[in-house]
Every structure is written in structure tokens, then in C-alpha cells.
Amino acid sequence: MPELIEQMYSSQQIVIPPKYPYILKRYCKAAIKTQPYDLLRWSFEYFKALSEHRPPPVKLRLEYPIYSTEGGLTRGCLKVLAHQLYGMSEIPTATLRQAWNGFCLDFMELQRILCLCEVHLRKDHVPFFHFLAVAGGMLTKCLTHTMILLCESLTKEPDGGSAAIPVEEFLTMYKYLALIDASKDVQYHNGYRDGNEPEPVVEEEEEVRPESEPPESEVEDDYWDDQDLQRLSVIDDHVAKTARLSVKLNLPTIGKIERSPSIERLTEVERENYMRERIGKPMPDEEIDKKLRHLSITKMNESAVMKTGMVAGRQMSTTSGEFIVQHIEQEIMAYIDEQIAILPDPDLKKKKAKPEEVAMVRDILETFLDENMDIIVPEVEEVEEEEVPIPDIIVVYAVPGIGPPVDSEIMADFEEYIREVTKVQAKMVMPRNIRHFLCPPLEKYIETEYDTNEKVHSSDQVPVGGTIAE
């Protein structure tokens, strides 16, 4: 590290920018008016907005009593957000989250607002008036008070004025809120209301044939028209669907397949000679390997004969297919039984096996069983189960400021009234127009019926005179 050229010995050597006291003063006043829940996080957003030449997240005045909830939306925050985002008909969700985080507000509350706007996880933008209307409904107790709050938040007049806004903007927010049903708690799955989830789209896979191969129906029709043969269909669900058997079953055959008597006799002779020699004296390992190799070659020749007989025709019936499957299974089991019978002691658990016996069993496993394992145990293709993604579930609680849907008759009556009134107000709506006694209701009020004939219980009666005995 290079040495300092000049060392500081006094406070006169410290240079303070001339605008630093003014910046610090404005910051302190903004922090006092806003009263952020997380001062460090709010300070970061404040100076970041100043560096990007954006309006900082600062309330116009101190709200009293001070909200103690963590990240709760307030009327002052809503008014500042309305002025920051005003002018954009469609707000990108990234810009909205940035402005929302500037006031250190709760992110889950923003997700609930986006769910009511029907844009969460579905669109990357939200209409400005839809967002502002739903956010205002989170702060009131009825739809009428919500519309008054929206007028006070969107107006450009100073505090204490008429709080007028254009009538078209007012009716846009009112009609949108009047159609939302927020009278009860609802769950949203991946941005869709519970019960309104879209049906999954199943794409049908079409089999694509090579261009060089014509359709199967055309080939069969052209072929059988020229042949003087009877056409049969092969349908049997009990036939094993293995790789090797499928090739064999697709090959046509004529007649019944039988083993050659000479091969049968040769196998028995070899087995009798081997047993005779085995009883007399132990046979070296090389001779056992030679015998087993000769037997495996014999079996390979038998399979070649079977394949030759199967290729001899053009069509195979269901009966011949079943015969081939049964014949192969019998051949496999017969061969295994013959090899086990050669062993002097089939029950190898009672004593330790001899080296030649171990070699004979190992040869059976490595040669014959490995080659025919796909026939003995059919291969089953493992289908990988698709991982089902965990749905994003958000519970949107009842919003009294929006309430149940409004009847179309009530909406039509109020719209007719407000348009008639704004003709003499330069197409502007004011909160006093909503509070006027001639204004029709904006929503349906629920009247509480009280029972006047209800009798008061004797225990609830209060004495009005006399003395009270103990």
C-alpha cells in the first residue's frame, strides 16, 4: 500500500461538499415524515431514487397515529404511489415492486392485490387504475368510502380542496370494483381463483411416417390383391412383447416346428456318457468346459433350425404364434433341467460345492441364461414420472372495502346520476357528489332486522327504585 503523501493533522484539511448539509437536512425531514419501519432499507431506497432522478418514497406529511404494523399500506403511501405511477396506463410488475419496496411494504400484501387484479403469475403488467382501486379497497370498510379515498389519492389539488378527478377515471375504478367478489376468503392457485383454474392442454402426438414409406393400408391392399391367399388378422394380447420375440412373431411360418430326432438322441447319448464317466472318476475342469461348450453349440444349432422354419411363409396365424412362445419356454426349462441333473448333488446347500460344479453352474449363467434373459424375463420400459410442480397458493382474505358484486341496476342508476352531475363540473367528480343526499347508493346495504317484540329477561332488568336486599 503506497504511503500517504499528506497526513491530516487538523479539521481544516477535511473538505465537506457545500450541498451536503442541505442533503442531510432533507433526508432527516423525509425520515421524520415517512416514519419507515425499516430505516436502513428505506434509506437505501431513498438515495437510490435520488440517484436515478425518481421521486423518492417520502410521505407528504406525518400520519398520526403512527402505524406500528410491519409493512402495512397506509393512506399516505397510497397517495405517494398514485403520484409516482400516474401517467402509465399499464404498470410493469417490476416497476411496481420497486415502488412498493421503497416504502418497505409487505410483499405478501402486494401479491394479494395482484391476485385480485387477476395478473399474479399470469401477466407482467397491471392496469394502473385496477391496482389503485384494489389497493384503496384494502384501507376502507365499504365501497362508498373506497371511492372517496380514491378521489383524495388521485386529485392534484392541495389538501382541503374539492379533491376532484376526471369522471371517466372514477367510473373505470368503480365498475371494476363493483364486479369483484371479495366478500369472503379465497385461495388462488398459481394466480387463478379457486375453482377457475384452466384445464390442462393435452397435446396429441401424431405419428410421422417416413416419406419413403407409403401408408400401411396401401401396401397391404396392393400386395394381397396380387396374391391368391387368405388374409388373416393376428390379435392376441397374451403374447409376450419382448424385443427378441417381437421379431420372431412378426415373421410368418408354415406348419409345425419339430426338433430333429438325431439332435434329441445325441443329447441323451452325451448325457449318459458323461454320467457314466462321472460315476467312475472325477473329470478335470477342461473336459467339463469342453462338454458344456459342445452342449451350448448344440442348442445354438437347434435355435438356428427353428429360425429357418419360421422364415418360410408370408403370414402367421394366432395358433402358430402361441406355439412358438410355448415351445421356446419348454426348450429353456428342459435345458436347465438337463444341466442340473448332471450335477452329482443338486442340493448344494448341504455341503460345499466342488470346483467343477461351480464352474458348470457359472457356465450356465454366463452362456445360456444371459443370451435368453430377454425371453425368460421380458424387459419392461420404466416410465419416468414427471415431477408435479408445487403450486403457488395465496390466501386472499375478505376485503370489506370492495365487498360482494354490485347489481347491474345499482351500477346503472349511479352512473346515470354521476354523469348528469358532472356536466356542470367540467366532467370532474368530487367526494361531495357521493355524499349528497340525492346520490343513489353505490352498493347494496345489508339492513339488520331488530326484533321489537323480544322480551327482556328478568335477570337483565335494572331496578329503578326501592331498596336492594342482600
CSV table of C-alpha atoms in Angstrom, one decimal:
chain,number,residue,atom,x,y,z
A,1,MET,CA,0.0,0.0,0.0
A,2,PRO,CA,1.5,3.3,-1.0
A,3,GLU,CA,2.3,5.8,1.8
A,4,LEU,CA,0.1,8.8,2.2
A,5,ILE,CA,1.7,11.9,0.6
A,6,GLU,CA,0.0,14.2,3.1
A,7,GLN,CA,-1.2,13.4,6.6
A,8,MET,CA,-4.2,15.1,8.2
A,9,TYR,CA,-3.4,16.9,11.4
A,10,SER,CA,-6.4,19.3,11.7
A,11,SER,CA,-10.1,19.6,10.9
A,12,GLN,CA,-9.4,22.3,8.3
A,13,GLN,CA,-7.9,19.7,6.0
A,14,ILE,CA,-11.3,17.8,5.7
A,15,VAL,CA,-13.3,19.1,2.7
A,16,ILE,CA,-17.1,19.0,3.1
A,17,PRO,CA,-19.2,19.4,-0.1
A,18,PRO,CA,-21.3,22.6,0.1
A,19,LYS,CA,-24.6,20.7,-0.6
A,20,TYR,CA,-24.0,18.0,2.0
A,21,PRO,CA,-25.8,19.8,4.9
A,22,TYR,CA,-28.8,20.5,2.6
A,23,ILE,CA,-29.0,16.8,1.5
A,24,LEU,CA,-28.7,15.7,5.1
A,25,LYS,CA,-31.4,18.1,6.2
A,26,ARG,CA,-33.8,16.9,3.5
A,27,TYR,CA,-33.1,13.3,4.4
A,28,CYS,CA,-33.9,13.8,8.1
A,29,LYS,CA,-37.1,15.6,7.3
A,30,ALA,CA,-38.2,12.9,4.9
A,31,ALA,CA,-37.4,10.2,7.5
A,32,ILE,CA,-39.5,12.0,10.2
A,33,LYS,CA,-42.5,12.5,7.9
A,34,THR,CA,-42.4,8.9,6.5
A,35,GLN,CA,-41.6,7.1,9.7
A,36,PRO,CA,-40.4,3.9,7.9
A,37,TYR,CA,-40.5,0.6,9.8
A,38,ASP,CA,-37.0,-0.4,8.5
A,39,LEU,CA,-34.9,2.8,8.4
A,40,LEU,CA,-31.8,1.2,6.8
A,41,ARG,CA,-33.8,-0.3,4.0
A,42,TRP,CA,-35.8,2.8,3.4
A,43,SER,CA,-32.6,4.9,3.4
A,44,PHE,CA,-31.2,2.7,0.6
A,45,GLU,CA,-34.3,3.1,-1.5
A,46,TYR,CA,-34.4,6.9,-0.8
A,47,PHE,CA,-30.9,7.6,-2.0
A,48,LYS,CA,-31.3,5.1,-4.9
A,49,ALA,CA,-34.3,7.1,-6.1
A,50,LEU,CA,-32.4,10.4,-5.9
A,51,SER,CA,-29.5,8.9,-7.9
A,52,GLU,CA,-31.9,7.7,-10.6
A,53,HIS,CA,-33.8,11.0,-10.7
A,54,ARG,CA,-37.0,9.4,-9.5
A,55,PRO,CA,-39.5,10.8,-6.9
A,56,PRO,CA,-38.2,9.4,-3.5
A,57,PRO,CA,-40.6,7.4,-1.3
A,58,VAL,CA,-41.5,10.2,1.1
A,59,LYS,CA,-44.9,10.9,2.5
A,60,LEU,CA,-46.3,14.4,2.2
A,61,ARG,CA,-46.8,14.7,6.0
A,62,LEU,CA,-46.7,12.7,9.2
A,63,GLU,CA,-49.6,10.3,9.7
A,64,TYR,CA,-50.9,10.2,13.2
A,65,PRO,CA,-51.4,7.9,14.9
A,66,ILE,CA,-48.2,6.2,13.6
A,67,TYR,CA,-48.8,2.8,12.2
A,68,SER,CA,-46.9,0.1,14.1
A,69,THR,CA,-47.7,-2.8,11.8
A,70,GLU,CA,-44.8,-4.1,9.8
A,71,GLY,CA,-45.1,-3.2,6.1
A,72,GLY,CA,-48.7,-2.1,6.3
A,73,LEU,CA,-50.2,0.0,3.5
A,74,THR,CA,-51.4,3.5,4.6
A,75,ARG,CA,-53.3,6.3,3.0
A,76,GLY,CA,-50.2,8.4,2.8
A,77,CYS,CA,-48.3,5.6,1.0
A,78,LEU,CA,-51.2,5.1,-1.4
A,79,LYS,CA,-51.2,8.8,-2.3
A,80,VAL,CA,-47.5,8.9,-3.0
A,81,LEU,CA,-47.7,5.7,-5.1
A,82,ALA,CA,-50.5,7.2,-7.1
A,83,HIS,CA,-48.4,10.3,-8.0
A,84,GLN,CA,-45.3,8.2,-8.7
A,85,LEU,CA,-47.0,5.8,-11.1
A,86,TYR,CA,-49.5,8.2,-12.6
A,87,GLY,CA,-49.3,8.5,-16.4
A,88,MET,CA,-48.7,4.8,-17.1
A,89,SER,CA,-51.8,3.0,-18.2
A,90,GLU,CA,-50.1,-0.4,-17.8
A,91,ILE,CA,-47.6,-0.7,-14.9
A,92,PRO,CA,-44.8,-3.3,-15.3
A,93,THR,CA,-44.8,-5.5,-12.3
A,94,ALA,CA,-41.0,-4.9,-11.9
A,95,THR,CA,-41.6,-1.1,-11.6
A,96,LEU,CA,-44.5,-1.7,-9.2
A,97,ARG,CA,-42.4,-3.9,-7.0
A,98,GLN,CA,-39.6,-1.3,-6.9
A,99,ALA,CA,-42.0,1.5,-5.9
A,100,TRP,CA,-43.6,-0.9,-3.3
A,101,ASN,CA,-40.3,-1.8,-1.8
A,102,GLY,CA,-39.4,1.9,-1.5
A,103,PHE,CA,-41.9,2.2,1.4
A,104,CYS,CA,-40.8,-1.1,2.9
A,105,LEU,CA,-44.3,-2.5,2.5
A,106,ASP,CA,-45.2,-6.2,2.9
A,107,PHE,CA,-44.6,-8.2,-0.2
A,108,MET,CA,-47.4,-10.7,0.5
A,109,GLU,CA,-49.9,-7.8,0.6
A,110,LEU,CA,-48.8,-6.8,-2.9
A,111,GLN,CA,-49.3,-10.4,-4.1
A,112,ARG,CA,-52.9,-10.4,-2.7
A,113,ILE,CA,-53.6,-7.1,-4.6
A,114,LEU,CA,-52.2,-8.6,-7.8
A,115,CYS,CA,-54.3,-11.7,-7.3
A,116,LEU,CA,-57.5,-9.6,-7.1
A,117,CYS,CA,-56.3,-7.8,-10.2
A,118,GLU,CA,-56.1,-11.3,-11.9
A,119,VAL,CA,-52.5,-10.7,-13.0
A,120,HIS,CA,-50.4,-12.6,-10.5
A,121,LEU,CA,-48.2,-15.2,-12.3
A,122,ARG,CA,-50.2,-14.6,-15.4
A,123,LYS,CA,-49.1,-11.2,-16.8
A,124,ASP,CA,-46.1,-9.0,-16.5
A,125,HIS,CA,-48.1,-5.8,-16.2
A,126,VAL,CA,-51.1,-4.5,-14.4
A,127,PRO,CA,-53.6,-1.7,-15.3
A,128,PHE,CA,-52.9,1.4,-13.2
A,129,PHE,CA,-56.5,2.1,-12.2
A,130,HIS,CA,-57.1,-1.5,-11.3
A,131,PHE,CA,-54.2,-1.6,-9.0
A,132,LEU,CA,-55.0,1.7,-7.4
A,133,ALA,CA,-58.7,0.7,-6.9
A,134,VAL,CA,-57.9,-2.6,-5.2
A,135,ALA,CA,-55.2,-1.1,-3.0
A,136,GLY,CA,-57.6,1.6,-1.9
A,137,GLY,CA,-60.2,-1.1,-1.0
A,138,MET,CA,-57.7,-2.6,1.5
A,139,LEU,CA,-57.9,0.6,3.6
A,140,THR,CA,-61.6,1.2,4.0
A,141,LYS,CA,-64.8,-0.6,5.3
A,142,CYS,CA,-67.2,-0.2,2.4
A,143,LEU,CA,-67.2,0.6,-1.4
A,144,THR,CA,-68.5,4.1,-0.9
A,145,HIS,CA,-65.6,5.1,1.4
A,146,THR,CA,-63.2,3.4,-1.1
A,147,MET,CA,-64.3,5.7,-3.9
A,148,ILE,CA,-64.0,8.8,-1.7
A,149,LEU,CA,-60.4,7.7,-0.8
A,150,LEU,CA,-59.5,7.2,-4.4
A,151,CYS,CA,-60.7,10.7,-5.2
A,152,GLU,CA,-58.5,12.1,-2.4
A,153,SER,CA,-55.5,10.0,-3.6
A,154,LEU,CA,-55.7,10.9,-7.3
A,155,THR,CA,-56.5,14.5,-7.1
A,156,LYS,CA,-53.9,17.1,-8.0
A,157,GLU,CA,-55.5,19.8,-5.8
A,158,PRO,CA,-54.0,20.7,-2.4
A,159,ASP,CA,-55.2,19.3,0.8
A,160,GLY,CA,-58.5,20.8,1.9
A,161,GLY,CA,-59.7,21.3,-1.7
A,162,SER,CA,-62.6,19.6,-3.6
A,163,ALA,CA,-60.4,16.6,-4.4
A,164,ALA,CA,-61.9,16.4,-8.0
A,165,ILE,CA,-60.8,13.7,-10.5
A,166,PRO,CA,-62.0,13.0,-14.1
A,167,VAL,CA,-65.3,11.2,-14.3
A,168,GLU,CA,-64.0,8.6,-16.7
A,169,GLU,CA,-61.2,7.6,-14.4
A,170,PHE,CA,-63.7,7.5,-11.5
A,171,LEU,CA,-66.2,5.2,-13.4
A,172,THR,CA,-63.4,2.9,-14.6
A,173,MET,CA,-62.4,2.2,-11.0
A,174,TYR,CA,-65.9,1.9,-9.7
A,175,LYS,CA,-67.1,-0.5,-12.4
A,176,TYR,CA,-64.0,-2.7,-11.8
A,177,LEU,CA,-64.5,-2.9,-8.1
A,178,ALA,CA,-68.3,-3.5,-8.4
A,179,LEU,CA,-67.6,-6.7,-10.4
A,180,ILE,CA,-65.2,-8.2,-7.9
A,181,ASP,CA,-66.4,-10.7,-5.3
A,182,ALA,CA,-64.2,-10.0,-2.2
A,183,SER,CA,-66.8,-10.8,0.5
A,184,LYS,CA,-65.1,-14.0,1.7
A,185,ASP,CA,-61.7,-15.6,1.9
A,186,VAL,CA,-60.5,-17.2,-1.3
A,187,GLN,CA,-57.4,-19.2,-2.3
A,188,TYR,CA,-55.5,-18.5,-5.5
A,189,HIS,CA,-53.6,-21.4,-7.1
A,190,ASN,CA,-50.8,-20.1,-9.4
A,191,GLY,CA,-52.7,-16.8,-9.9
A,192,TYR,CA,-56.1,-18.4,-10.6
A,193,ARG,CA,-59.1,-18.2,-8.3
A,194,ASP,CA,-60.0,-21.5,-6.6
A,195,GLY,CA,-62.5,-23.2,-8.9
A,196,ASN,CA,-61.5,-21.2,-12.0
A,197,GLU,CA,-58.2,-23.0,-12.8
A,198,PRO,CA,-57.7,-23.5,-16.6
A,199,GLU,CA,-57.9,-27.1,-17.9
A,200,PRO,CA,-54.5,-28.6,-18.8
A,201,VAL,CA,-54.0,-28.7,-22.6
A,202,VAL,CA,-53.1,-32.2,-23.8
A,203,GLU,CA,-51.1,-32.2,-27.0
A,204,GLU,CA,-51.8,-35.2,-29.2
A,205,GLU,CA,-48.7,-36.7,-30.7
A,206,GLU,CA,-49.2,-37.6,-34.3
A,207,GLU,CA,-47.2,-40.4,-35.8
A,208,VAL,CA,-45.0,-39.2,-38.5
A,209,ARG,CA,-44.3,-41.7,-41.3
A,210,PRO,CA,-41.1,-41.6,-43.3
A,211,GLU,CA,-41.6,-40.0,-46.8
A,212,SER,CA,-40.1,-43.1,-48.5
A,213,GLU,CA,-42.6,-45.5,-46.9
A,214,PRO,CA,-46.2,-45.3,-48.2
A,215,PRO,CA,-49.1,-45.8,-45.8
A,216,GLU,CA,-49.5,-49.3,-44.4
A,217,SER,CA,-53.0,-49.8,-45.8
A,218,GLU,CA,-51.9,-49.1,-49.4
A,219,VAL,CA,-49.0,-51.6,-49.2
A,220,GLU,CA,-51.3,-54.4,-47.8
A,221,ASP,CA,-54.0,-53.8,-50.4
A,222,ASP,CA,-51.6,-53.8,-53.3
A,223,TYR,CA,-49.9,-56.9,-52.0
A,224,TRP,CA,-53.0,-59.1,-51.2
A,225,ASP,CA,-54.7,-58.2,-54.5
A,226,ASP,CA,-52.0,-59.9,-56.4
A,227,GLN,CA,-51.8,-63.0,-54.1
A,228,ASP,CA,-54.2,-66.0,-54.1
A,229,LEU,CA,-54.1,-66.3,-50.4
A,230,GLN,CA,-56.5,-65.9,-47.5
A,231,ARG,CA,-55.9,-62.9,-45.3
A,232,LEU,CA,-55.9,-63.4,-41.5
A,233,SER,CA,-55.5,-61.0,-38.7
A,234,VAL,CA,-53.3,-61.7,-35.7
A,235,ILE,CA,-54.7,-60.4,-32.4
A,236,ASP,CA,-53.6,-61.9,-29.2
A,237,ASP,CA,-52.9,-59.8,-26.0
A,238,HIS,CA,-51.3,-62.8,-24.2
A,239,VAL,CA,-48.2,-63.0,-26.4
A,240,ALA,CA,-45.2,-61.6,-24.7
A,241,LYS,CA,-44.0,-58.2,-26.1
A,242,THR,CA,-40.2,-58.6,-25.8
A,243,ALA,CA,-37.6,-57.4,-28.2
A,244,ARG,CA,-36.5,-60.8,-29.5
A,245,LEU,CA,-39.9,-62.4,-29.5
A,246,SER,CA,-41.5,-59.5,-31.3
A,247,VAL,CA,-39.1,-60.0,-34.2
A,248,LYS,CA,-39.8,-63.8,-34.2
A,249,LEU,CA,-43.6,-63.4,-34.1
A,250,ASN,CA,-43.6,-60.9,-36.9
A,251,LEU,CA,-42.0,-63.5,-39.2
A,252,PRO,CA,-44.5,-65.8,-40.9
A,253,THR,CA,-44.3,-69.5,-40.6
A,254,ILE,CA,-46.0,-72.6,-42.2
A,255,GLY,CA,-46.6,-75.9,-40.5
A,256,LYS,CA,-45.5,-77.1,-37.1
A,257,ILE,CA,-41.9,-76.8,-35.8
A,258,GLU,CA,-40.4,-80.1,-34.5
A,259,ARG,CA,-37.0,-80.9,-33.2
A,260,SER,CA,-34.8,-83.3,-35.2
A,261,PRO,CA,-34.7,-86.8,-33.7
A,262,SER,CA,-31.0,-87.0,-34.2
A,263,ILE,CA,-30.4,-84.0,-32.1
A,264,GLU,CA,-32.6,-85.4,-29.3
A,265,ARG,CA,-30.7,-88.7,-29.4
A,266,LEU,CA,-27.3,-87.0,-29.5
A,267,THR,CA,-28.1,-85.0,-26.3
A,268,GLU,CA,-29.2,-88.2,-24.5
A,269,VAL,CA,-26.1,-90.1,-25.5
A,270,GLU,CA,-23.8,-87.3,-24.4
A,271,ARG,CA,-25.6,-87.1,-21.1
A,272,GLU,CA,-25.4,-90.9,-20.5
A,273,ASN,CA,-21.7,-90.9,-21.3
A,274,TYR,CA,-21.0,-88.0,-19.0
A,275,MET,CA,-22.8,-89.6,-16.1
A,276,ARG,CA,-21.0,-92.9,-16.7
A,277,GLU,CA,-17.6,-91.2,-16.6
A,278,ARG,CA,-18.6,-89.0,-13.7
A,279,ILE,CA,-19.5,-92.0,-11.5
A,280,GLY,CA,-16.2,-93.7,-12.3
A,281,LYS,CA,-13.7,-90.9,-11.6
A,282,PRO,CA,-13.7,-87.1,-11.3
A,283,MET,CA,-13.3,-85.3,-14.6
A,284,PRO,CA,-10.9,-82.4,-14.9
A,285,ASP,CA,-12.2,-78.9,-15.4
A,286,GLU,CA,-11.0,-78.7,-19.1
A,287,GLU,CA,-13.1,-81.7,-20.0
A,288,ILE,CA,-16.2,-80.2,-18.3
A,289,ASP,CA,-15.8,-77.0,-20.1
A,290,LYS,CA,-15.5,-78.9,-23.4
A,291,LYS,CA,-18.7,-80.8,-22.7
A,292,LEU,CA,-20.6,-77.7,-21.8
A,293,ARG,CA,-19.3,-75.8,-24.8
A,294,HIS,CA,-20.4,-78.7,-27.0
A,295,LEU,CA,-23.9,-78.7,-25.5
A,296,SER,CA,-24.2,-74.9,-25.9
A,297,ILE,CA,-23.2,-75.3,-29.6
A,298,THR,CA,-25.9,-78.0,-30.0
A,299,LYS,CA,-28.5,-75.6,-28.5
A,300,MET,CA,-27.4,-72.8,-30.9
A,301,ASN,CA,-27.9,-75.1,-33.8
A,302,GLU,CA,-31.4,-76.0,-32.6
A,303,SER,CA,-32.3,-72.3,-32.4
A,304,ALA,CA,-31.0,-71.8,-35.9
A,305,VAL,CA,-33.2,-74.6,-37.2
A,306,MET,CA,-36.2,-73.1,-35.5
A,307,LYS,CA,-35.5,-69.7,-37.1
A,308,THR,CA,-35.1,-71.3,-40.5
A,309,GLY,CA,-38.6,-72.9,-40.3
A,310,MET,CA,-40.1,-69.6,-39.1
A,311,VAL,CA,-39.0,-67.6,-42.1
A,312,ALA,CA,-40.7,-69.9,-44.6
A,313,GLY,CA,-44.0,-68.0,-45.2
A,314,ARG,CA,-45.8,-64.7,-45.5
A,315,GLN,CA,-48.5,-64.9,-42.8
A,316,MET,CA,-48.7,-66.4,-39.3
A,317,SER,CA,-51.9,-67.3,-37.5
A,318,THR,CA,-52.6,-66.8,-33.8
A,319,THR,CA,-52.2,-70.6,-33.2
A,320,SER,CA,-48.6,-70.7,-34.6
A,321,GLY,CA,-47.7,-67.6,-32.5
A,322,GLU,CA,-48.8,-69.2,-29.3
A,323,PHE,CA,-47.0,-72.5,-30.2
A,324,ILE,CA,-43.7,-70.6,-30.7
A,325,VAL,CA,-43.9,-68.9,-27.3
A,326,GLN,CA,-44.7,-72.2,-25.5
A,327,HIS,CA,-42.0,-74.1,-27.5
A,328,ILE,CA,-39.3,-71.6,-26.5
A,329,GLU,CA,-40.3,-71.7,-22.9
A,330,GLN,CA,-40.2,-75.5,-22.9
A,331,GLU,CA,-36.8,-75.6,-24.5
A,332,ILE,CA,-35.4,-73.2,-21.9
A,333,MET,CA,-36.7,-75.1,-18.9
A,334,ALA,CA,-35.7,-78.5,-20.4
A,335,TYR,CA,-32.2,-77.3,-21.0
A,336,ILE,CA,-31.9,-76.0,-17.4
A,337,ASP,CA,-33.3,-79.3,-16.0
A,338,GLU,CA,-30.8,-81.3,-18.0
A,339,GLN,CA,-27.8,-79.3,-16.8
A,340,ILE,CA,-29.0,-79.5,-13.2
A,341,ALA,CA,-29.5,-83.3,-13.5
A,342,ILE,CA,-25.8,-83.7,-14.4
A,343,LEU,CA,-24.7,-82.4,-11.1
A,344,PRO,CA,-23.9,-85.2,-8.5
A,345,ASP,CA,-25.7,-83.3,-5.7
A,346,PRO,CA,-28.3,-80.8,-6.8
A,347,ASP,CA,-28.8,-79.6,-3.2
A,348,LEU,CA,-25.6,-77.5,-2.9
A,349,LYS,CA,-26.7,-76.0,0.5
A,350,LYS,CA,-25.9,-79.2,2.5
A,351,LYS,CA,-22.2,-79.2,1.6
A,352,LYS,CA,-19.6,-77.1,-0.1
A,353,ALA,CA,-19.7,-77.4,-3.9
A,354,LYS,CA,-16.7,-78.7,-5.8
A,355,PRO,CA,-14.8,-76.5,-8.2
A,356,GLU,CA,-16.1,-78.4,-11.3
A,357,GLU,CA,-19.7,-78.0,-10.0
A,358,VAL,CA,-19.2,-74.3,-9.5
A,359,ALA,CA,-17.7,-73.9,-13.0
A,360,MET,CA,-20.6,-75.8,-14.5
A,361,VAL,CA,-23.2,-73.5,-12.8
A,362,ARG,CA,-21.2,-70.4,-13.8
A,363,ASP,CA,-21.1,-71.6,-17.4
A,364,ILE,CA,-24.9,-72.0,-17.4
A,365,LEU,CA,-25.4,-68.5,-16.1
A,366,GLU,CA,-22.9,-66.8,-18.4
A,367,THR,CA,-23.8,-68.5,-21.7
A,368,PHE,CA,-27.4,-69.7,-21.9
A,369,LEU,CA,-29.3,-67.6,-19.4
A,370,ASP,CA,-27.6,-64.4,-20.3
A,371,GLU,CA,-28.4,-64.9,-24.0
A,372,ASN,CA,-32.1,-65.8,-23.4
A,373,MET,CA,-32.8,-63.5,-20.4
A,374,ASP,CA,-35.0,-61.2,-22.5
A,375,ILE,CA,-37.2,-64.1,-23.3
A,376,ILE,CA,-37.4,-65.6,-19.8
A,377,VAL,CA,-37.9,-62.1,-18.2
A,378,PRO,CA,-39.5,-59.7,-20.6
A,379,GLU,CA,-38.0,-56.2,-20.5
A,380,VAL,CA,-40.3,-53.6,-19.1
A,381,GLU,CA,-39.7,-50.0,-20.1
A,382,GLU,CA,-39.5,-47.8,-17.0
A,383,VAL,CA,-41.5,-44.7,-17.5
A,384,GLU,CA,-40.1,-41.7,-15.6
A,385,GLU,CA,-42.8,-40.0,-13.5
A,386,GLU,CA,-43.0,-36.3,-14.2
A,387,GLU,CA,-42.4,-34.1,-11.2
A,388,VAL,CA,-45.5,-32.2,-10.4
A,389,PRO,CA,-44.5,-28.6,-9.5
A,390,ILE,CA,-45.7,-27.3,-6.2
A,391,PRO,CA,-48.5,-24.8,-6.8
A,392,ASP,CA,-48.2,-21.2,-5.5
A,393,ILE,CA,-51.1,-20.9,-3.1
A,394,ILE,CA,-52.0,-17.4,-1.8
A,395,VAL,CA,-54.9,-16.9,0.6
A,396,VAL,CA,-56.7,-13.6,-0.1
A,397,TYR,CA,-58.8,-12.6,2.9
A,398,ALA,CA,-62.1,-10.8,2.7
A,399,VAL,CA,-61.9,-7.1,1.7
A,400,PRO,CA,-64.7,-5.1,3.2
A,401,GLY,CA,-63.7,-2.1,1.1
A,402,ILE,CA,-64.7,-4.0,-2.0
A,403,GLY,CA,-67.4,-6.4,-0.8
A,404,PRO,CA,-69.7,-8.6,-2.9
A,405,PRO,CA,-70.5,-7.9,-6.5
A,406,VAL,CA,-72.9,-5.0,-7.1
A,407,ASP,CA,-76.2,-5.4,-9.1
A,408,SER,CA,-76.2,-4.0,-12.6
A,409,GLU,CA,-79.3,-1.9,-11.8
A,410,ILE,CA,-77.5,-0.1,-8.9
A,411,MET,CA,-74.5,0.5,-11.2
A,412,ALA,CA,-76.6,1.9,-14.0
A,413,ASP,CA,-78.5,4.3,-11.6
A,414,PHE,CA,-75.3,5.6,-10.1
A,415,GLU,CA,-73.6,6.1,-13.4
A,416,GLU,CA,-76.6,8.0,-14.8
A,417,TYR,CA,-76.6,10.3,-11.8
A,418,ILE,CA,-72.8,11.0,-11.7
A,419,ARG,CA,-72.7,11.7,-15.4
A,420,GLU,CA,-75.6,14.2,-15.1
A,421,VAL,CA,-73.9,15.9,-12.2
A,422,THR,CA,-70.5,16.3,-13.9
A,423,LYS,CA,-72.0,18.1,-16.9
A,424,VAL,CA,-71.8,21.3,-14.9
A,425,GLN,CA,-68.5,20.4,-13.1
A,426,ALA,CA,-66.2,20.2,-16.2
A,427,LYS,CA,-66.5,16.4,-16.2
A,428,MET,CA,-65.0,16.2,-12.7
A,429,VAL,CA,-66.2,14.0,-9.8
A,430,MET,CA,-65.8,15.2,-6.2
A,431,PRO,CA,-66.4,13.4,-2.9
A,432,ARG,CA,-69.2,15.8,-2.1
A,433,ASN,CA,-71.1,14.4,-5.0
A,434,ILE,CA,-71.0,11.0,-3.4
A,435,ARG,CA,-72.0,12.3,0.0
A,436,HIS,CA,-75.0,14.3,-1.5
A,437,PHE,CA,-78.5,13.2,-0.3
A,438,LEU,CA,-79.7,12.8,-3.9
A,439,CYS,CA,-76.9,10.4,-4.8
A,440,PRO,CA,-78.1,6.8,-5.3
A,441,PRO,CA,-76.3,4.1,-3.3
A,442,LEU,CA,-73.0,2.8,-4.8
A,443,GLU,CA,-73.6,-0.7,-3.3
A,444,LYS,CA,-76.3,-2.8,-1.7
A,445,TYR,CA,-76.6,-2.1,2.0
A,446,ILE,CA,-77.4,-5.0,4.3
A,447,GLU,CA,-80.1,-4.0,6.7
A,448,THR,CA,-80.1,-5.5,10.2
A,449,GLU,CA,-83.6,-6.5,11.4
A,450,TYR,CA,-84.2,-6.0,15.1
A,451,ASP,CA,-86.9,-7.9,16.9
A,452,THR,CA,-89.0,-5.3,18.8
A,453,ASN,CA,-91.2,-7.9,20.5
A,454,GLU,CA,-88.2,-9.5,22.2
A,455,LYS,CA,-88.8,-9.8,25.9
A,456,VAL,CA,-86.2,-8.7,28.4
A,457,HIS,CA,-85.2,-11.4,30.8
A,458,SER,CA,-85.8,-10.8,34.5
A,459,SER,CA,-82.1,-11.2,35.2
A,460,ASP,CA,-81.2,-8.4,32.9
A,461,GLN,CA,-83.7,-5.9,34.4
A,462,VAL,CA,-82.2,-3.0,36.2
A,463,PRO,CA,-84.1,-1.7,39.4
A,464,VAL,CA,-85.1,1.9,39.2
A,465,GLY,CA,-86.4,2.4,42.7
A,466,GLY,CA,-86.8,0.9,46.1
A,467,THR,CA,-84.1,-0.8,48.2
A,468,ILE,CA,-81.9,-3.7,47.2
A,469,ALA,CA,-82.0,-6.5,49.7
A,470,GLU,CA,-78.9,-8.5,50.3
